[in-house]
mmCIF file of C-alpha atoms in Angstrom:
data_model
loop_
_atom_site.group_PDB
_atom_site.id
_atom_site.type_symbol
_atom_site.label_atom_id
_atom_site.label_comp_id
_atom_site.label_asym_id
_atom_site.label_seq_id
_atom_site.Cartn_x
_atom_site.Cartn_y
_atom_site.Cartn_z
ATOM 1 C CA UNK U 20 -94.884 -69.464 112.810
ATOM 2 C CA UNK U 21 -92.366 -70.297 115.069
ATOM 3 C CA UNK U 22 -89.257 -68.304 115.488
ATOM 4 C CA UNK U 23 -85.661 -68.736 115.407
ATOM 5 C CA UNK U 24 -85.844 -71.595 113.306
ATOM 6 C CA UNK U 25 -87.824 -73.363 115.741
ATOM 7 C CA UNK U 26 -89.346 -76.720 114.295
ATOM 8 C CA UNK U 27 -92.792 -77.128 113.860
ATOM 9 C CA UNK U 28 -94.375 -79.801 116.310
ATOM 10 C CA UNK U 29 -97.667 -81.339 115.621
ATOM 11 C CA UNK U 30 -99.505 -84.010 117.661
ATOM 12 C CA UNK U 31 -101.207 -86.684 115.398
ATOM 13 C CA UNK U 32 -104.267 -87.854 116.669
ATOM 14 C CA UNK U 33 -106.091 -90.820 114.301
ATOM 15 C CA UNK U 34 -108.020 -94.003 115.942
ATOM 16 C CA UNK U 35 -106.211 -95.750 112.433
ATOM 17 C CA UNK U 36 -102.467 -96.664 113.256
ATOM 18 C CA UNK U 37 -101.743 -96.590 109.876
ATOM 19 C CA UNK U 38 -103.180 -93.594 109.274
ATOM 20 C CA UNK U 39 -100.636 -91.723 112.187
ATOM 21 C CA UNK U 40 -97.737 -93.779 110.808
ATOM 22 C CA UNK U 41 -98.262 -92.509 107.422
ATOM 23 C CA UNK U 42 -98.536 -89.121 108.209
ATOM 24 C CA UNK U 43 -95.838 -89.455 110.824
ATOM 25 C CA UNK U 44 -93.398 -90.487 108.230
ATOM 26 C CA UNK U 45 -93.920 -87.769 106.018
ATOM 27 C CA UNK U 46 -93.813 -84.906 108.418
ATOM 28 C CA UNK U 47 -90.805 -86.231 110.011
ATOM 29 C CA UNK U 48 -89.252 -86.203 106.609
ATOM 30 C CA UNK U 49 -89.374 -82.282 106.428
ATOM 31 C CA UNK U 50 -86.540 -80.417 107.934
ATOM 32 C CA UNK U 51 -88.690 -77.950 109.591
ATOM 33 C CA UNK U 52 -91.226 -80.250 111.043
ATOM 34 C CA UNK U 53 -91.266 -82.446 113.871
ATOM 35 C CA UNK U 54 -93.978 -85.175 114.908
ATOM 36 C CA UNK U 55 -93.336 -84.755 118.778
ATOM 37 C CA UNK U 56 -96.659 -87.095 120.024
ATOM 38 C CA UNK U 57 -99.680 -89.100 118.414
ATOM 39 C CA UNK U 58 -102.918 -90.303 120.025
ATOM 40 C CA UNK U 59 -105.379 -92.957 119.021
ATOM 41 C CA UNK U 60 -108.755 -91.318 120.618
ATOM 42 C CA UNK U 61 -109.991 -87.960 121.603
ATOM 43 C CA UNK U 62 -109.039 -87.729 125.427
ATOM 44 C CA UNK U 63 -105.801 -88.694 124.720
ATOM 45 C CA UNK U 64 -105.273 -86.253 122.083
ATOM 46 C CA UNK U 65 -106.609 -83.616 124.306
ATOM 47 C CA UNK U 66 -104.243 -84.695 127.076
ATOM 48 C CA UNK U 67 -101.787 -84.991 125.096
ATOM 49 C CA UNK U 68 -102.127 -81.889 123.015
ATOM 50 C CA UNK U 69 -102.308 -79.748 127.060
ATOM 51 C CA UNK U 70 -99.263 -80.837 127.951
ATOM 52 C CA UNK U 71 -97.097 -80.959 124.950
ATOM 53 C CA UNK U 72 -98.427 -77.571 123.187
ATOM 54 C CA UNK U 73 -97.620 -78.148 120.099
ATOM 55 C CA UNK U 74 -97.601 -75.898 116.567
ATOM 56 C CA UNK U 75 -100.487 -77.977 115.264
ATOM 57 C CA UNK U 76 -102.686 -80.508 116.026
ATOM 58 C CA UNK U 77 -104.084 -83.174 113.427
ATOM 59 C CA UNK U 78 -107.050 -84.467 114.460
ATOM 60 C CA UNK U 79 -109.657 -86.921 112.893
ATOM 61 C CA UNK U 80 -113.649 -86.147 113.376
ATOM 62 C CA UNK U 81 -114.353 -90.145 114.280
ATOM 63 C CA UNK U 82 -111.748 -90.787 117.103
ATOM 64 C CA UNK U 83 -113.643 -92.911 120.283
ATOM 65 C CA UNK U 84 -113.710 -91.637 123.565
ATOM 66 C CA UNK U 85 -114.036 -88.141 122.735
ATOM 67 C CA UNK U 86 -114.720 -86.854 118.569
ATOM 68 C CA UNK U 87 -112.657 -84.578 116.829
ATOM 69 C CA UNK U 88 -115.386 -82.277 117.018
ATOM 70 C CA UNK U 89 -114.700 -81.989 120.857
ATOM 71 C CA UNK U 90 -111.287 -81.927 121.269
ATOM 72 C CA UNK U 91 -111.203 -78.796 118.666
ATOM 73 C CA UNK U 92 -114.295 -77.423 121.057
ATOM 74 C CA UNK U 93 -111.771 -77.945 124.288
ATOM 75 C CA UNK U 94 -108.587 -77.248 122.711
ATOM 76 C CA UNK U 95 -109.101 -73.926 120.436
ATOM 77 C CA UNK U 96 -112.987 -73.104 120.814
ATOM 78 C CA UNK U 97 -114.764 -70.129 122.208
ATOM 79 C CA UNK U 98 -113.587 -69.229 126.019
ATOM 80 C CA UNK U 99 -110.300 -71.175 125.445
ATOM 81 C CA UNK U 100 -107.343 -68.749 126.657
ATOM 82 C CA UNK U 101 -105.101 -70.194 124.794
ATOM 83 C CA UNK U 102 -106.069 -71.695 121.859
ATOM 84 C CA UNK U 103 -104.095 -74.352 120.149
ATOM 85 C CA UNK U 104 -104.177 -74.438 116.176
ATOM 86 C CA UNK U 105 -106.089 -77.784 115.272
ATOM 87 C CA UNK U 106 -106.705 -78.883 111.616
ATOM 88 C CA UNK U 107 -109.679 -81.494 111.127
ATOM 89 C CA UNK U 108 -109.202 -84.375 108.904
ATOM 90 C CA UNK U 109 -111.966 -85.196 107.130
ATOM 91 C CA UNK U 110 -113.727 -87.479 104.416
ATOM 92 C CA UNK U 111 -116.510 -86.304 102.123
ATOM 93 C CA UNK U 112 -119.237 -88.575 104.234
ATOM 94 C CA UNK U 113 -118.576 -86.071 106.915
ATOM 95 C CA UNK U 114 -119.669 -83.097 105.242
ATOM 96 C CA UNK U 115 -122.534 -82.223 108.206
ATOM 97 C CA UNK U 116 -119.350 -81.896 110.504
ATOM 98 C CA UNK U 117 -118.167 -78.876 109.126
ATOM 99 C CA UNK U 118 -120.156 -76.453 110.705
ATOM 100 C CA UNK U 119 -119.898 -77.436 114.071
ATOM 101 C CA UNK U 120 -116.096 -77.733 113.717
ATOM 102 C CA UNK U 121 -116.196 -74.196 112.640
ATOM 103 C CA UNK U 122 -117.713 -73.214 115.108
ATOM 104 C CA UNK U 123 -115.610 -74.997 117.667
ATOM 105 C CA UNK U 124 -112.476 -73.318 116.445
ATOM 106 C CA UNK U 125 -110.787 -75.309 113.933
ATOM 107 C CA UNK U 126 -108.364 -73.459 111.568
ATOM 108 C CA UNK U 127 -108.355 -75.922 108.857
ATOM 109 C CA UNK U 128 -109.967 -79.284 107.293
ATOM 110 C CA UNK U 129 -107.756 -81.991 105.173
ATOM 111 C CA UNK U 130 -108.670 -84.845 103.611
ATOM 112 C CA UNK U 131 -107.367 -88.283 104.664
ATOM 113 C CA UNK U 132 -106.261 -88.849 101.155
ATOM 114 C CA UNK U 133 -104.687 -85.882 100.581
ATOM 115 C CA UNK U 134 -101.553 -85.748 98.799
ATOM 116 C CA UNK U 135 -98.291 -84.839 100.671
ATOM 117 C CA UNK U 136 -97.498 -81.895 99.594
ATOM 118 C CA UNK U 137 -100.917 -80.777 100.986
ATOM 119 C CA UNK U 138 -100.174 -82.175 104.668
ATOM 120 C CA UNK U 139 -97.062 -80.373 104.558
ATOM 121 C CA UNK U 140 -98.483 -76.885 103.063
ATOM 122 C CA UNK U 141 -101.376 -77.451 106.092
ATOM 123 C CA UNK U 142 -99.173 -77.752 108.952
ATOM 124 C CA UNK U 143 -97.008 -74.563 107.914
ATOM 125 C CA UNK U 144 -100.345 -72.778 107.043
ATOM 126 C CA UNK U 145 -101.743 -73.352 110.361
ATOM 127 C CA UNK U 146 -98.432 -72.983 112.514
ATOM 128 C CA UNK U 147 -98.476 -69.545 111.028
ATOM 129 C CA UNK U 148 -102.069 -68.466 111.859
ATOM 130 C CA UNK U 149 -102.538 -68.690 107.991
ATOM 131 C CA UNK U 150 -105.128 -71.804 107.574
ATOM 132 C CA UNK U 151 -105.490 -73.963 104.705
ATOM 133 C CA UNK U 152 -108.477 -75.065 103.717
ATOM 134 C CA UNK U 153 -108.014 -78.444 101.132
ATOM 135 C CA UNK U 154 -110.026 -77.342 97.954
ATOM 136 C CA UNK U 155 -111.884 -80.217 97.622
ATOM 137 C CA UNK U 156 -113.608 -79.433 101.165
ATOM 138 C CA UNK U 157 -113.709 -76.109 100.332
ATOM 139 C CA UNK U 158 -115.944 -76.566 97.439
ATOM 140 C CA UNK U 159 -117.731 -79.537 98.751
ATOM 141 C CA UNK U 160 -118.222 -78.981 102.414
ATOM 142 C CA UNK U 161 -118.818 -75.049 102.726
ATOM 143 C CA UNK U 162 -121.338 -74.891 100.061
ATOM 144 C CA UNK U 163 -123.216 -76.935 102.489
ATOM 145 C CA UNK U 164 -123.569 -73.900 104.830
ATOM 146 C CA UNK U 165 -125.233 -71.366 102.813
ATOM 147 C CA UNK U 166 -129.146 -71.101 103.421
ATOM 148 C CA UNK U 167 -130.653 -70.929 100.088
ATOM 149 C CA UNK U 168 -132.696 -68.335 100.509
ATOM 150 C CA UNK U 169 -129.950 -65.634 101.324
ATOM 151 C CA UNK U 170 -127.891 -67.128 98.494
ATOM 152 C CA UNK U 171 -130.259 -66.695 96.024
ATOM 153 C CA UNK U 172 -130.639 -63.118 96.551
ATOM 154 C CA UNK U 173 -127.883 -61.117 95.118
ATOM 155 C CA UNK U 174 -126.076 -58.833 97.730
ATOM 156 C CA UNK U 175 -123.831 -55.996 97.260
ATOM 157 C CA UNK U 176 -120.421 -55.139 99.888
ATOM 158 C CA UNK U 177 -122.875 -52.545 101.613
ATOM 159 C CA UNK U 178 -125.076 -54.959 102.701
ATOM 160 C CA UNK U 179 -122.258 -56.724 104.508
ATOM 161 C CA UNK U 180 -120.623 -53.396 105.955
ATOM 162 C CA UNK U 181 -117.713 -54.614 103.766
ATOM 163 C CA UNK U 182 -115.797 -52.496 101.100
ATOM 164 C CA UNK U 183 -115.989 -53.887 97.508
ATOM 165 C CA UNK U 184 -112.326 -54.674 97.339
ATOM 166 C CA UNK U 185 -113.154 -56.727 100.360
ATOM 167 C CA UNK U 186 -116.474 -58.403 99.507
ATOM 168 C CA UNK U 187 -114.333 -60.056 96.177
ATOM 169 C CA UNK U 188 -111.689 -60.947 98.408
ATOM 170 C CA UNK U 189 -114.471 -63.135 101.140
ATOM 171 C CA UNK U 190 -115.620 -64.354 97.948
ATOM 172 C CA UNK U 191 -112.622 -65.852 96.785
ATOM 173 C CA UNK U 192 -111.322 -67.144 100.091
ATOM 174 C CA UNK U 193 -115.139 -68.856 100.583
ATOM 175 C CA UNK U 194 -114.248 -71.075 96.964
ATOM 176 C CA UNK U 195 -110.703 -72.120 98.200
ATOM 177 C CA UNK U 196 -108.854 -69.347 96.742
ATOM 178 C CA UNK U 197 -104.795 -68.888 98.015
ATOM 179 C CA UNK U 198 -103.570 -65.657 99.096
ATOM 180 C CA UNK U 199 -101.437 -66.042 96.222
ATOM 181 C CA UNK U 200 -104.076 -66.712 93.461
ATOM 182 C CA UNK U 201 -106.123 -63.629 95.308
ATOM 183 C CA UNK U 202 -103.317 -61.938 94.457
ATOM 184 C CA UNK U 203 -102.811 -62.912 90.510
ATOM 185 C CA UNK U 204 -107.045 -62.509 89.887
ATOM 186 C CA UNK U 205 -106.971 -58.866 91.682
ATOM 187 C CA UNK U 206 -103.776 -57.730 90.594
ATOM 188 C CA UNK U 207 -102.878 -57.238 94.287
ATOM 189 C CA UNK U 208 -99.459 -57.427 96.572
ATOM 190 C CA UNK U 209 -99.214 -59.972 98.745
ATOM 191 C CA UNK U 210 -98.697 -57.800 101.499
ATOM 192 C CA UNK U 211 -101.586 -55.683 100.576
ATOM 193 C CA UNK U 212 -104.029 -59.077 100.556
ATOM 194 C CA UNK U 213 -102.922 -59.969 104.148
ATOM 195 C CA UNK U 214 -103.807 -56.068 105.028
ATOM 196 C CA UNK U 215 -107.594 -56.312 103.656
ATOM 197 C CA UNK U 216 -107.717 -60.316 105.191
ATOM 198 C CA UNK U 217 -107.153 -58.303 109.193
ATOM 199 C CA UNK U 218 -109.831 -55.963 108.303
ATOM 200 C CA UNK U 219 -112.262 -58.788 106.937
ATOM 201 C CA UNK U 220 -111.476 -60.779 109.811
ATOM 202 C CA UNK U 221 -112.585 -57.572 112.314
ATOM 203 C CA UNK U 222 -115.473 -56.621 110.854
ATOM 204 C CA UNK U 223 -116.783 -60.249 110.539
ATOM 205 C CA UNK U 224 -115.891 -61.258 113.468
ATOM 206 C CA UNK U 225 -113.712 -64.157 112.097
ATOM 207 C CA UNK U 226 -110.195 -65.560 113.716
ATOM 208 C CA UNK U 227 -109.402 -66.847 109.961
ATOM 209 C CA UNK U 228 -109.519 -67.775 106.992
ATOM 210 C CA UNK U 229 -111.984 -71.030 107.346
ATOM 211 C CA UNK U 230 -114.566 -68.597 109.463
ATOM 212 C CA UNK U 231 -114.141 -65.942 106.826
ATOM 213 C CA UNK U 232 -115.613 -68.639 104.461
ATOM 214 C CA UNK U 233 -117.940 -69.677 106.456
ATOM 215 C CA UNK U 234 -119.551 -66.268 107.482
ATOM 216 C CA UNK U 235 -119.372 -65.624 103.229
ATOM 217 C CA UNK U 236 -121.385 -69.122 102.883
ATOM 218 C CA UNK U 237 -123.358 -68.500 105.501
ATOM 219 C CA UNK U 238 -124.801 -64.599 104.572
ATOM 220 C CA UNK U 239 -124.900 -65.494 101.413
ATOM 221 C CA UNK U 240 -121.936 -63.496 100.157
ATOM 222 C CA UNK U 241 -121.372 -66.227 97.514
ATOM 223 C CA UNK U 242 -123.601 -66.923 94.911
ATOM 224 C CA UNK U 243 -124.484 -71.195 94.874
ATOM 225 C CA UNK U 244 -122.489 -71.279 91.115
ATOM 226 C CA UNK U 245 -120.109 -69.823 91.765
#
């Protein structure tokens, strides 16, 4: 999160103009929140994004020149030095994205119709290292990594190298769960769910919240009802 009182600056990118305008308008409505650049394809965002360094960068998967999917790869994925914080926007036809944008570093996924209160509780989440994740993808589009096989075999926190305090906490997170609503179902501190989320992230080798739930979906920490 920036300090001082520092705005947040986010770079739009969207190949719709009426898709930047509208999100344009209502993060320049928030008093900490500033729209400082937008870009209507990939390499522009990307160029953009380099030079500008903002908070956050919104990006859409289907952008021409160059796809969401690769600007998250060149702006935040593996071997980057210093990664940017980029949140995909997404629609449910785009579920076989996901993975691949996990893997390329994004730190959270948004719908284009989301409401916006949910923009504006993304952008803070992400300019604070803190990722949202918009329940509707969570549910929808992680379920879609699990292998079947894994899921269908129940696992205990051993199996993981995780503590049981921490195995229901990757659960949680994997089915959109808040910090906050980890906190009401485990009858935890706030403080003391941020503690267990650094040691998850370690031992899993995740850089947040989004990878956390994708390793659970993945290993087949989460049961497929669940």
């Amino acid at each position: 999160m920036p300090a001082g009182g520092t705005r947040i600056s986010v770079v739009i990118a969207d190949d719709q103009d009426l898709v930047r305008a509208g999100f344009r308008m209502i993060l320049d409505a928030q008093p900490g929140i500033e729209v400082v650049g937008e870009a209507a394809d990939g390499v522009e965002c990307v160029e953009l994004a380099r030079r500008l360094r903002p908070h956050v960068v919104l990006a859409d998967i289907r952008m021409p020149r160059l796809d969401g999917l690769a600007v998250t790869r060149r702006l935040a994925g593996p071997g980057v030095a210093d990664p940017l914080n980029v949140v995909v926007i997404t629609t449910f036809d785009q579920d076989d994205y996901v993975r691949t944008a996990l893997r390329n570093g994004a730190c959270g996924f948004l719908l284009k119709d989301a409401t916006p209160a949910l923009l504006v509780e993304a952008v803070h989440a992400a300019a604070r290292g803190d990722a949202l994740v918009s329940p509707a993808v969570t549910v929808r589009l992680l379920k879609r990594l699990e292998q079947a096989e894994l899921a269908a075999v129940p696992a205990d926190a051993e199996t993981f190298g995780l503590s049981v305090r921490e195995l229901d906490i990757v659960r949680l997170i994997a089915v959109g769960r808040t910090n906050q609503e980890i906190c009401d179902e485990l009858f935890l501190s706030l403080s003391t769910v941020k503690t267990y989320l650094g040691r998850i992230q370690t031992k899993v080798g995740a850089r947040n919240r989004v990878e956390i739930a994708a390793w659970a979906w993945e290993h087949g920490a989460v049961h497929p009802g669940r």
